[in-house]
Amino acid sequence: MKKALMFVFGCFVSLAAMCQTATVTVTNTEKVQRQEVVEVDLQQICKALNCKSDARFVVKNALNQEVSYQISYDGKMLIDASVRPCGEAVFTVTLGNPARMKTFVYGAHHPERVDDIAWENDRTAYRLYGPALQASGERAFGNDVWTKNTPDLEVDKRYKVEHAAAGKIKELKAQGKEKEAFELEVATTYHFDHGYGLDCYKVGPSLGCGTPAILLDGEIVFPYCYKEYKILDNGPLRFTVDLTYNPTTIGKTKDVVEHRILSLDKGSNFNKMIVWYEGMKKPFEVCAGIVIHAEDVESAVAGNGFVQYADPTDNPTKQNFQIYTAAVFPDNAVKTKVLKAAKVENGIAGHVIGYKTMQPKERFTYYFGSAWSKFDVRNQNEWQCRINTFMDEINMPLQVKVD
């Protein structure tokens, strides 16, 4: 009888725990619609549900529909929230097994393509270069942009299709079948648009899209490829990667090591970048910015708290579209300017940058991103509106409360 009572009591306690509910209220104080991934303190959720941080949860909206969530590496519950102007969105969180979630954000290391790290969300895609590329001697420093016009995950497929065809193309060329080789390359390369986007952004020895760098006597000290990486978050709502770079000499300071934490959320045109430098002894200048290509030196904008550019792509007259790029700086100490190259090399006419004086051990946080004229931003004026909206969202974040 005693054992039976203990069993019944145990079941009652378990049932009571499952019935406990945490309420998450997301408040929008602005007079505009908001749609973004919000961060909820996981400790508050666990306190309300009397559970450990490794528990599994079910998150539902006000219509009692289950919604996707993600637990981030730094102890946040991420929820994709849509909130009306001056309104509230209420979510309930209970313990339980969630339904299978759709992945909107994903990234991976690609050793088959000289150690690229490529990542994407439902709007756009990016890649940065790794040790194998640096060992080859190719000079490519900045972040690359891959356009998309689909919310589906496409990057892995692009790599696989092109890599699978590479051997056959080489074989056809060796047989003198140039026409067949060319046709297969056109059909499989991610440098052509097959209806869902392509890679047509030129990086080379530049900052590309939003890469950080140290300024020494007014000149950019370009970082090379990462040395080590660790993927911290990988969907369904956020991708985060931790990057460490090789020791380098900055002026007279040796063994300076750059560190970056880079993340991208569902639905956003903008990545978040946190960068710091180990080994710097005195204050120094740091910058982040966007490459300006020789085909268009007029559309670069150095604004108050942001820089942006309408990139002409690697073949402006035949592509006939633009890639919009930007970096956004919440830090009021950041100034912006156009930094022209002494001479045009590799098609690079300069950069438009944000820059500031940084203290040793300080962390520099900013955002960088892109859009495509064949997808969600049709022209540079719309891109400026998107930047303005994003800056407003940073300055007036959605308010999150747990009960």
mmCIF file of C-alpha atoms in Angstrom:
data_model
loop_
_atom_site.group_PDB
_atom_site.id
_atom_site.type_symbol
_atom_site.label_atom_id
_atom_site.label_comp_id
_atom_site.label_asym_id
_atom_site.label_seq_id
_atom_site.Cartn_x
_atom_site.Cartn_y
_atom_site.Cartn_z
ATOM 1 C CA MET A 1 0.000 0.000 0.000
ATOM 2 C CA LYS A 2 2.813 2.376 0.939
ATOM 3 C CA LYS A 3 4.564 1.795 -2.404
ATOM 4 C CA ALA A 4 1.307 2.311 -4.271
ATOM 5 C CA LEU A 5 0.697 5.618 -2.488
ATOM 6 C CA MET A 6 4.239 6.756 -3.280
ATOM 7 C CA PHE A 7 3.707 5.838 -6.936
ATOM 8 C CA VAL A 8 0.430 7.770 -7.080
ATOM 9 C CA PHE A 9 2.069 10.749 -5.349
ATOM 10 C CA GLY A 10 4.966 10.630 -7.820
ATOM 11 C CA CYS A 11 2.568 10.593 -10.752
ATOM 12 C CA PHE A 12 0.673 13.523 -9.256
ATOM 13 C CA VAL A 13 3.880 15.542 -8.847
ATOM 14 C CA SER A 14 4.931 14.739 -12.436
ATOM 15 C CA LEU A 15 1.495 15.702 -13.773
ATOM 16 C CA ALA A 16 1.537 18.921 -11.768
ATOM 17 C CA ALA A 17 4.959 19.786 -13.166
ATOM 18 C CA MET A 18 3.736 19.176 -16.720
ATOM 19 C CA CYS A 19 0.715 21.415 -16.103
ATOM 20 C CA GLN A 20 2.824 24.347 -14.913
ATOM 21 C CA THR A 21 2.922 27.194 -17.402
ATOM 22 C CA ALA A 22 5.258 30.134 -17.939
ATOM 23 C CA THR A 23 3.772 33.112 -19.755
ATOM 24 C CA VAL A 24 5.995 35.199 -22.015
ATOM 25 C CA THR A 25 4.628 38.623 -22.941
ATOM 26 C CA VAL A 26 6.343 40.554 -25.742
ATOM 27 C CA THR A 27 5.400 44.237 -25.812
ATOM 28 C CA ASN A 28 5.827 46.613 -28.744
ATOM 29 C CA THR A 29 5.869 50.269 -27.628
ATOM 30 C CA GLU A 30 6.314 51.595 -31.164
ATOM 31 C CA LYS A 31 3.588 52.568 -33.657
ATOM 32 C CA VAL A 32 4.879 50.135 -36.279
ATOM 33 C CA GLN A 33 4.485 46.383 -36.827
ATOM 34 C CA ARG A 34 7.408 44.303 -35.471
ATOM 35 C CA GLN A 35 8.525 40.852 -36.582
ATOM 36 C CA GLU A 36 11.755 39.543 -35.087
ATOM 37 C CA VAL A 37 13.398 36.867 -32.980
ATOM 38 C CA VAL A 38 13.253 37.808 -29.293
ATOM 39 C CA GLU A 39 15.427 36.557 -26.471
ATOM 40 C CA VAL A 40 13.854 35.231 -23.268
ATOM 41 C CA ASP A 41 15.980 34.554 -20.185
ATOM 42 C CA LEU A 42 16.013 30.749 -19.907
ATOM 43 C CA GLN A 43 16.649 30.913 -16.152
ATOM 44 C CA GLN A 44 13.363 32.763 -15.677
ATOM 45 C CA ILE A 45 11.535 30.103 -17.702
ATOM 46 C CA CYS A 46 13.128 27.317 -15.679
ATOM 47 C CA LYS A 47 12.323 29.073 -12.410
ATOM 48 C CA ALA A 48 8.669 29.423 -13.409
ATOM 49 C CA LEU A 49 8.466 25.758 -14.482
ATOM 50 C CA ASN A 50 10.704 24.400 -11.727
ATOM 51 C CA CYS A 51 12.917 22.584 -14.229
ATOM 52 C CA LYS A 52 16.510 22.360 -15.388
ATOM 53 C CA SER A 53 17.910 24.259 -18.368
ATOM 54 C CA ASP A 54 18.239 21.078 -20.451
ATOM 55 C CA ALA A 55 14.478 20.402 -20.292
ATOM 56 C CA ARG A 56 12.336 20.212 -23.419
ATOM 57 C CA PHE A 57 9.588 22.749 -23.919
ATOM 58 C CA VAL A 58 6.409 23.344 -25.876
ATOM 59 C CA VAL A 59 5.793 26.979 -26.850
ATOM 60 C CA LYS A 60 2.376 28.110 -28.054
ATOM 61 C CA ASN A 61 0.970 31.405 -29.287
ATOM 62 C CA ALA A 62 -2.337 33.048 -28.304
ATOM 63 C CA LEU A 63 -4.184 30.857 -30.831
ATOM 64 C CA ASN A 64 -2.858 27.767 -29.016
ATOM 65 C CA GLN A 65 -0.681 26.900 -32.015
ATOM 66 C CA GLU A 66 2.734 25.457 -31.320
ATOM 67 C CA VAL A 67 5.586 27.692 -32.500
ATOM 68 C CA SER A 68 9.298 27.101 -33.004
ATOM 69 C CA TYR A 69 11.796 28.008 -30.342
ATOM 70 C CA GLN A 70 15.530 27.585 -29.848
ATOM 71 C CA ILE A 71 17.805 27.485 -26.811
ATOM 72 C CA SER A 72 20.914 29.511 -27.607
ATOM 73 C CA TYR A 73 24.445 28.793 -26.435
ATOM 74 C CA ASP A 74 24.312 31.781 -24.052
ATOM 75 C CA GLY A 75 21.200 30.724 -22.150
ATOM 76 C CA LYS A 76 18.357 32.351 -24.070
ATOM 77 C CA MET A 77 15.083 30.948 -25.314
ATOM 78 C CA LEU A 78 14.583 32.365 -28.798
ATOM 79 C CA ILE A 79 11.027 32.910 -30.093
ATOM 80 C CA ASP A 80 10.002 34.385 -33.436
ATOM 81 C CA ALA A 81 7.541 37.083 -32.400
ATOM 82 C CA SER A 82 5.074 39.097 -34.469
ATOM 83 C CA VAL A 83 3.689 42.092 -32.549
ATOM 84 C CA ARG A 84 1.141 44.693 -33.658
ATOM 85 C CA PRO A 85 1.846 48.436 -33.291
ATOM 86 C CA CYS A 86 1.651 49.339 -29.580
ATOM 87 C CA GLY A 87 0.489 45.766 -28.963
ATOM 88 C CA GLU A 88 1.423 42.601 -27.095
ATOM 89 C CA ALA A 89 2.088 39.030 -28.141
ATOM 90 C CA VAL A 90 1.583 36.366 -25.476
ATOM 91 C CA PHE A 91 3.243 32.947 -25.562
ATOM 92 C CA THR A 92 2.825 30.060 -23.133
ATOM 93 C CA VAL A 93 5.672 27.704 -22.307
ATOM 94 C CA THR A 94 5.160 24.259 -20.780
ATOM 95 C CA LEU A 95 7.321 21.196 -20.306
ATOM 96 C CA GLY A 96 6.902 18.573 -23.004
ATOM 97 C CA ASN A 97 8.120 17.194 -26.305
ATOM 98 C CA PRO A 98 7.890 19.833 -29.050
ATOM 99 C CA ALA A 99 6.727 19.075 -32.568
ATOM 100 C CA ARG A 100 9.353 18.872 -35.274
ATOM 101 C CA MET A 101 10.490 22.405 -36.104
ATOM 102 C CA LYS A 102 11.255 23.856 -39.523
ATOM 103 C CA THR A 103 14.812 25.152 -39.798
ATOM 104 C CA PHE A 104 15.082 28.697 -41.155
ATOM 105 C CA VAL A 105 18.758 29.342 -40.341
ATOM 106 C CA TYR A 106 21.695 27.021 -40.918
ATOM 107 C CA GLY A 107 25.458 27.074 -41.414
ATOM 108 C CA ALA A 108 28.282 24.590 -41.969
ATOM 109 C CA HIS A 109 31.989 24.153 -42.564
ATOM 110 C CA HIS A 110 32.818 23.086 -46.123
ATOM 111 C CA PRO A 111 36.239 21.406 -46.313
ATOM 112 C CA GLU A 112 35.501 20.371 -49.913
ATOM 113 C CA ARG A 113 35.602 24.106 -50.802
ATOM 114 C CA VAL A 114 38.845 25.266 -49.118
ATOM 115 C CA ASP A 115 37.352 25.402 -45.598
ATOM 116 C CA ASP A 116 34.559 27.860 -46.333
ATOM 117 C CA ILE A 117 32.083 28.516 -43.553
ATOM 118 C CA ALA A 118 28.761 29.313 -45.195
ATOM 119 C CA TRP A 119 25.505 30.255 -43.499
ATOM 120 C CA GLU A 120 22.044 31.433 -44.507
ATOM 121 C CA ASN A 121 18.579 32.347 -43.367
ATOM 122 C CA ASP A 122 15.292 32.810 -45.194
ATOM 123 C CA ARG A 123 16.505 36.044 -46.838
ATOM 124 C CA THR A 124 20.146 35.752 -47.831
ATOM 125 C CA ALA A 125 23.400 33.811 -47.444
ATOM 126 C CA TYR A 126 27.060 34.464 -46.682
ATOM 127 C CA ARG A 127 30.402 32.757 -46.496
ATOM 128 C CA LEU A 128 33.853 33.464 -45.089
ATOM 129 C CA TYR A 129 37.132 31.855 -45.980
ATOM 130 C CA GLY A 130 39.286 29.369 -44.109
ATOM 131 C CA PRO A 131 42.819 28.005 -43.667
ATOM 132 C CA ALA A 132 42.848 25.933 -46.864
ATOM 133 C CA LEU A 133 42.191 29.010 -48.988
ATOM 134 C CA GLN A 134 44.884 30.988 -47.184
ATOM 135 C CA ALA A 135 47.354 28.130 -47.733
ATOM 136 C CA SER A 136 46.609 28.285 -51.461
ATOM 137 C CA GLY A 137 47.812 31.886 -51.581
ATOM 138 C CA GLU A 138 44.507 33.269 -52.857
ATOM 139 C CA ARG A 139 43.900 36.710 -51.355
ATOM 140 C CA ALA A 140 40.284 36.784 -50.200
ATOM 141 C CA PHE A 141 39.724 38.522 -46.878
ATOM 142 C CA GLY A 142 36.156 39.693 -46.402
ATOM 143 C CA ASN A 143 32.684 38.224 -46.011
ATOM 144 C CA ASP A 144 31.087 37.040 -49.236
ATOM 145 C CA VAL A 145 27.389 37.523 -50.102
ATOM 146 C CA TRP A 146 25.310 34.864 -51.820
ATOM 147 C CA THR A 147 21.959 36.108 -53.079
ATOM 148 C CA LYS A 148 18.719 34.195 -52.527
ATOM 149 C CA ASN A 149 15.109 34.704 -53.591
ATOM 150 C CA THR A 150 13.637 31.808 -51.654
ATOM 151 C CA PRO A 151 13.081 31.182 -47.928
ATOM 152 C CA ASP A 152 14.318 27.611 -48.358
ATOM 153 C CA LEU A 153 17.808 26.517 -47.336
ATOM 154 C CA GLU A 154 19.899 26.341 -50.506
ATOM 155 C CA VAL A 155 23.606 26.708 -49.693
ATOM 156 C CA ASP A 156 24.451 23.073 -49.011
ATOM 157 C CA LYS A 157 22.752 22.078 -52.277
ATOM 158 C CA ARG A 158 24.760 24.663 -54.215
ATOM 159 C CA TYR A 159 28.029 23.288 -52.878
ATOM 160 C CA LYS A 160 27.035 19.673 -53.527
ATOM 161 C CA VAL A 161 25.836 20.265 -57.104
ATOM 162 C CA GLU A 162 28.901 22.248 -58.147
ATOM 163 C CA HIS A 163 31.340 19.913 -56.393
ATOM 164 C CA ALA A 164 29.714 16.819 -57.915
ATOM 165 C CA ALA A 165 30.067 18.245 -61.436
ATOM 166 C CA ALA A 166 33.640 19.484 -61.088
ATOM 167 C CA GLY A 167 35.255 16.129 -61.933
ATOM 168 C CA LYS A 168 33.119 15.589 -65.011
ATOM 169 C CA ILE A 169 33.830 19.121 -66.281
ATOM 170 C CA LYS A 170 37.561 18.535 -65.885
ATOM 171 C CA GLU A 171 37.258 15.211 -67.712
ATOM 172 C CA LEU A 172 35.351 16.786 -70.637
ATOM 173 C CA LYS A 173 37.946 19.523 -70.984
ATOM 174 C CA ALA A 174 40.737 16.936 -71.017
ATOM 175 C CA GLN A 175 38.904 15.223 -73.879
ATOM 176 C CA GLY A 176 38.728 18.480 -75.790
ATOM 177 C CA LYS A 177 34.951 18.688 -75.367
ATOM 178 C CA GLU A 178 34.921 22.371 -74.464
ATOM 179 C CA LYS A 179 31.302 22.956 -75.502
ATOM 180 C CA GLU A 180 29.989 20.089 -73.384
ATOM 181 C CA ALA A 181 32.164 21.169 -70.464
ATOM 182 C CA PHE A 182 30.873 24.733 -70.700
ATOM 183 C CA GLU A 183 27.237 23.635 -70.870
ATOM 184 C CA LEU A 184 27.637 21.420 -67.806
ATOM 185 C CA GLU A 185 29.371 24.215 -65.904
ATOM 186 C CA VAL A 186 26.591 26.696 -66.715
ATOM 187 C CA ALA A 187 23.996 24.144 -65.584
ATOM 188 C CA THR A 188 25.678 23.391 -62.248
ATOM 189 C CA THR A 189 27.736 26.371 -61.070
ATOM 190 C CA TYR A 190 26.419 28.589 -58.276
ATOM 191 C CA HIS A 191 27.840 31.584 -60.151
ATOM 192 C CA PHE A 192 24.733 31.469 -62.370
ATOM 193 C CA ASP A 193 21.148 31.996 -61.199
ATOM 194 C CA HIS A 194 19.099 28.805 -61.565
ATOM 195 C CA GLY A 195 15.980 30.416 -60.182
ATOM 196 C CA TYR A 196 16.901 30.735 -56.504
ATOM 197 C CA GLY A 197 19.947 33.042 -56.427
ATOM 198 C CA LEU A 198 23.694 32.897 -57.021
ATOM 199 C CA ASP A 199 27.186 34.001 -56.019
ATOM 200 C CA CYS A 200 28.057 37.137 -58.005
ATOM 201 C CA TYR A 201 29.633 39.308 -55.298
ATOM 202 C CA LYS A 202 33.333 40.159 -55.613
ATOM 203 C CA VAL A 203 35.421 40.006 -52.436
ATOM 204 C CA GLY A 204 39.128 39.489 -53.133
ATOM 205 C CA PRO A 205 41.591 41.543 -51.014
ATOM 206 C CA SER A 206 38.872 43.665 -49.413
ATOM 207 C CA LEU A 207 36.512 43.811 -46.434
ATOM 208 C CA GLY A 208 33.724 42.456 -48.635
ATOM 209 C CA CYS A 209 30.474 42.818 -46.713
ATOM 210 C CA GLY A 210 30.928 44.005 -43.136
ATOM 211 C CA THR A 211 34.288 42.521 -42.154
ATOM 212 C CA PRO A 212 36.136 44.103 -39.194
ATOM 213 C CA ALA A 213 39.760 45.253 -39.348
ATOM 214 C CA ILE A 214 42.308 47.360 -37.506
ATOM 215 C CA LEU A 215 43.229 50.779 -38.907
ATOM 216 C CA LEU A 216 46.924 51.596 -38.709
ATOM 217 C CA ASP A 217 47.893 55.156 -39.648
ATOM 218 C CA GLY A 218 44.620 55.447 -41.535
ATOM 219 C CA GLU A 219 45.176 52.279 -43.597
ATOM 220 C CA ILE A 220 43.204 49.050 -43.291
ATOM 221 C CA VAL A 221 45.166 46.086 -41.957
ATOM 222 C CA PHE A 222 43.212 43.339 -43.696
ATOM 223 C CA PRO A 223 42.583 40.162 -41.704
ATOM 224 C CA TYR A 224 43.216 36.889 -43.518
ATOM 225 C CA CYS A 225 41.289 33.649 -43.049
ATOM 226 C CA TYR A 226 40.179 32.207 -39.714
ATOM 227 C CA LYS A 227 42.371 29.708 -37.889
ATOM 228 C CA GLU A 228 39.766 27.923 -35.768
ATOM 229 C CA TYR A 229 35.990 27.918 -35.572
ATOM 230 C CA LYS A 230 33.220 26.593 -33.356
ATOM 231 C CA ILE A 231 29.544 26.610 -34.350
ATOM 232 C CA LEU A 232 27.609 27.565 -31.212
ATOM 233 C CA ASP A 233 24.034 27.775 -32.546
ATOM 234 C CA ASN A 234 22.637 26.153 -35.676
ATOM 235 C CA GLY A 235 18.946 26.795 -36.099
ATOM 236 C CA PRO A 236 16.099 26.657 -36.307
ATOM 237 C CA LEU A 237 16.051 30.401 -35.551
ATOM 238 C CA ARG A 238 19.680 31.494 -35.102
ATOM 239 C CA PHE A 239 23.139 30.589 -36.395
ATOM 240 C CA THR A 240 26.189 31.563 -34.321
ATOM 241 C CA VAL A 241 29.856 30.858 -34.979
ATOM 242 C CA ASP A 242 32.906 31.673 -32.860
ATOM 243 C CA LEU A 243 36.021 32.476 -34.941
ATOM 244 C CA THR A 244 39.658 32.787 -33.904
ATOM 245 C CA TYR A 245 42.299 34.217 -36.248
ATOM 246 C CA ASN A 246 46.032 33.633 -36.522
ATOM 247 C CA PRO A 247 48.416 35.774 -34.439
ATOM 248 C CA THR A 248 49.668 38.766 -36.407
ATOM 249 C CA THR A 249 51.801 41.861 -35.938
ATOM 250 C CA ILE A 250 50.073 45.260 -35.802
ATOM 251 C CA GLY A 251 52.673 48.020 -36.020
ATOM 252 C CA LYS A 252 55.152 47.133 -33.291
ATOM 253 C CA THR A 253 52.724 44.900 -31.413
ATOM 254 C CA LYS A 254 53.260 41.198 -31.982
ATOM 255 C CA ASP A 255 50.931 38.235 -31.470
ATOM 256 C CA VAL A 256 47.668 40.113 -31.830
ATOM 257 C CA VAL A 257 44.795 37.619 -32.073
ATOM 258 C CA GLU A 258 41.403 38.610 -33.452
ATOM 259 C CA HIS A 259 38.235 36.980 -32.121
ATOM 260 C CA ARG A 260 34.761 37.207 -33.636
ATOM 261 C CA ILE A 261 31.322 35.962 -32.633
ATOM 262 C CA LEU A 262 28.964 36.209 -35.587
ATOM 263 C CA SER A 263 25.239 35.412 -35.613
ATOM 264 C CA LEU A 264 22.250 35.575 -37.967
ATOM 265 C CA ASP A 265 18.547 35.277 -37.067
ATOM 266 C CA LYS A 266 15.507 34.154 -39.029
ATOM 267 C CA GLY A 267 13.892 36.946 -41.002
ATOM 268 C CA SER A 268 16.753 39.433 -40.675
ATOM 269 C CA ASN A 269 18.844 41.063 -43.380
ATOM 270 C CA PHE A 270 21.521 41.755 -40.779
ATOM 271 C CA ASN A 271 24.143 39.662 -39.014
ATOM 272 C CA LYS A 272 25.391 40.612 -35.564
ATOM 273 C CA MET A 273 29.171 40.844 -35.153
ATOM 274 C CA ILE A 274 31.119 41.035 -31.888
ATOM 275 C CA VAL A 275 34.881 41.469 -32.347
ATOM 276 C CA TRP A 276 37.771 41.890 -29.929
ATOM 277 C CA TYR A 277 41.561 41.724 -30.082
ATOM 278 C CA GLU A 278 43.777 39.817 -27.702
ATOM 279 C CA GLY A 279 47.287 41.222 -27.233
ATOM 280 C CA MET A 280 46.708 44.917 -27.905
ATOM 281 C CA LYS A 281 48.350 47.029 -25.168
ATOM 282 C CA LYS A 282 47.201 50.546 -26.040
ATOM 283 C CA PRO A 283 44.106 52.164 -27.578
ATOM 284 C CA PHE A 284 43.869 51.558 -31.323
ATOM 285 C CA GLU A 285 41.530 52.263 -34.241
ATOM 286 C CA VAL A 286 39.179 49.601 -35.513
ATOM 287 C CA CYS A 287 36.822 49.714 -38.467
ATOM 288 C CA ALA A 288 34.210 47.670 -40.297
ATOM 289 C CA GLY A 289 32.826 48.353 -43.706
ATOM 290 C CA ILE A 290 31.823 47.604 -47.245
ATOM 291 C CA VAL A 291 33.955 47.277 -50.363
ATOM 292 C CA ILE A 292 33.367 49.812 -53.161
ATOM 293 C CA HIS A 293 33.883 48.451 -56.653
ATOM 294 C CA ALA A 294 35.209 50.462 -59.576
ATOM 295 C CA GLU A 295 32.059 49.918 -61.655
ATOM 296 C CA ASP A 296 30.113 52.148 -59.216
ATOM 297 C CA VAL A 297 31.896 54.673 -57.007
ATOM 298 C CA GLU A 298 28.863 56.963 -56.647
ATOM 299 C CA SER A 299 26.322 54.970 -54.623
ATOM 300 C CA ALA A 300 28.340 54.528 -51.390
ATOM 301 C CA VAL A 301 26.682 56.297 -48.435
ATOM 302 C CA ALA A 302 28.457 57.174 -45.175
ATOM 303 C CA GLY A 303 25.558 58.056 -42.888
ATOM 304 C CA ASN A 304 24.988 58.713 -39.216
ATOM 305 C CA GLY A 305 25.420 55.305 -37.590
ATOM 306 C CA PHE A 306 25.534 53.313 -40.819
ATOM 307 C CA VAL A 307 27.253 52.820 -44.173
ATOM 308 C CA GLN A 308 25.602 51.336 -47.248
ATOM 309 C CA TYR A 309 26.252 50.652 -50.926
ATOM 310 C CA ALA A 310 24.536 49.410 -54.083
ATOM 311 C CA ASP A 311 27.017 46.830 -55.331
ATOM 312 C CA PRO A 312 27.053 46.407 -59.149
ATOM 313 C CA THR A 313 27.953 42.651 -58.996
ATOM 314 C CA ASP A 314 30.776 40.930 -60.875
ATOM 315 C CA ASN A 315 29.122 41.570 -64.272
ATOM 316 C CA PRO A 316 26.921 44.695 -64.115
ATOM 317 C CA THR A 317 25.967 44.992 -67.786
ATOM 318 C CA LYS A 318 24.884 41.367 -68.098
ATOM 319 C CA GLN A 319 23.500 40.763 -64.600
ATOM 320 C CA ASN A 320 21.446 43.989 -64.637
ATOM 321 C CA PHE A 321 20.712 43.828 -60.911
ATOM 322 C CA GLN A 322 22.257 45.078 -57.678
ATOM 323 C CA ILE A 323 23.274 43.650 -54.309
ATOM 324 C CA TYR A 324 22.634 46.032 -51.417
ATOM 325 C CA THR A 325 25.141 45.934 -48.568
ATOM 326 C CA ALA A 326 25.409 47.787 -45.271
ATOM 327 C CA ALA A 327 26.993 47.955 -41.836
ATOM 328 C CA VAL A 328 25.101 49.468 -38.885
ATOM 329 C CA PHE A 329 26.798 50.856 -35.763
ATOM 330 C CA PRO A 330 24.777 51.299 -32.540
ATOM 331 C CA ASP A 331 27.913 52.642 -30.805
ATOM 332 C CA ASN A 332 27.665 56.459 -30.836
ATOM 333 C CA ALA A 333 31.465 56.719 -30.866
ATOM 334 C CA VAL A 334 31.613 55.293 -34.404
ATOM 335 C CA LYS A 335 32.234 57.762 -37.223
ATOM 336 C CA THR A 336 31.772 56.952 -40.900
ATOM 337 C CA LYS A 337 33.576 57.888 -44.094
ATOM 338 C CA VAL A 338 34.479 56.817 -47.606
ATOM 339 C CA LEU A 339 38.062 55.576 -47.724
ATOM 340 C CA LYS A 340 39.288 55.730 -51.311
ATOM 341 C CA ALA A 341 42.008 53.380 -52.510
ATOM 342 C CA ALA A 342 45.285 54.980 -53.598
ATOM 343 C CA LYS A 343 44.765 53.183 -56.902
ATOM 344 C CA VAL A 344 42.189 50.755 -58.235
ATOM 345 C CA GLU A 345 43.395 47.158 -57.977
ATOM 346 C CA ASN A 346 41.376 43.980 -58.543
ATOM 347 C CA GLY A 347 38.425 46.234 -59.303
ATOM 348 C CA ILE A 348 38.465 47.637 -55.735
ATOM 349 C CA ALA A 349 38.078 51.423 -55.584
ATOM 350 C CA GLY A 350 37.967 51.706 -51.785
ATOM 351 C CA HIS A 351 35.659 51.127 -48.842
ATOM 352 C CA VAL A 352 32.915 52.911 -46.960
ATOM 353 C CA ILE A 353 33.615 52.307 -43.276
ATOM 354 C CA GLY A 354 32.612 52.978 -39.714
ATOM 355 C CA TYR A 355 35.572 53.491 -37.385
ATOM 356 C CA LYS A 356 36.336 54.241 -33.745
ATOM 357 C CA THR A 357 39.082 54.176 -31.132
ATOM 358 C CA MET A 358 38.976 50.922 -29.206
ATOM 359 C CA GLN A 359 40.434 50.150 -25.796
ATOM 360 C CA PRO A 360 42.386 46.943 -25.082
ATOM 361 C CA LYS A 361 39.983 44.139 -24.073
ATOM 362 C CA GLU A 362 36.998 46.160 -25.344
ATOM 363 C CA ARG A 363 34.425 44.432 -27.535
ATOM 364 C CA PHE A 364 33.122 46.134 -30.682
ATOM 365 C CA THR A 365 29.519 45.231 -31.581
ATOM 366 C CA TYR A 366 27.893 46.129 -34.872
ATOM 367 C CA TYR A 367 25.694 44.623 -37.610
ATOM 368 C CA PHE A 368 26.219 43.935 -41.299
ATOM 369 C CA GLY A 369 23.949 42.623 -43.991
ATOM 370 C CA SER A 370 22.654 42.537 -47.523
ATOM 371 C CA ALA A 371 19.653 42.298 -49.825
ATOM 372 C CA TRP A 372 19.047 41.601 -53.511
ATOM 373 C CA SER A 373 17.109 43.700 -56.008
ATOM 374 C CA LYS A 374 15.512 40.517 -57.410
ATOM 375 C CA PHE A 375 14.079 39.560 -54.025
ATOM 376 C CA ASP A 376 12.881 41.557 -51.022
ATOM 377 C CA VAL A 377 14.478 44.993 -51.620
ATOM 378 C CA ARG A 378 13.903 46.396 -55.108
ATOM 379 C CA ASN A 379 16.152 49.478 -55.074
ATOM 380 C CA GLN A 380 18.600 51.456 -52.953
ATOM 381 C CA ASN A 381 15.885 53.739 -51.568
ATOM 382 C CA GLU A 382 14.059 50.711 -50.188
ATOM 383 C CA TRP A 383 17.362 49.482 -48.769
ATOM 384 C CA GLN A 384 17.780 52.761 -46.903
ATOM 385 C CA CYS A 385 14.286 52.336 -45.464
ATOM 386 C CA ARG A 386 15.201 48.820 -44.330
ATOM 387 C CA ILE A 387 18.347 50.167 -42.648
ATOM 388 C CA ASN A 388 16.402 52.955 -40.917
ATOM 389 C CA THR A 389 13.834 50.471 -39.620
ATOM 390 C CA PHE A 390 16.532 48.141 -38.347
ATOM 391 C CA MET A 391 18.287 51.001 -36.534
ATOM 392 C CA ASP A 392 14.986 51.958 -34.876
ATOM 393 C CA GLU A 393 14.524 48.345 -33.749
ATOM 394 C CA ILE A 394 17.970 48.316 -32.149
ATOM 395 C CA ASN A 395 17.274 51.573 -30.303
ATOM 396 C CA MET A 396 13.768 50.520 -29.198
ATOM 397 C CA PRO A 397 13.879 46.761 -28.561
ATOM 398 C CA LEU A 398 10.759 44.738 -27.912
ATOM 399 C CA GLN A 399 10.127 44.316 -24.187
ATOM 400 C CA VAL A 400 9.991 40.743 -22.870
ATOM 401 C CA LYS A 401 8.431 39.684 -19.569
ATOM 402 C CA VAL A 402 8.125 36.206 -18.009
ATOM 403 C CA ASP A 403 5.353 35.351 -15.505
#
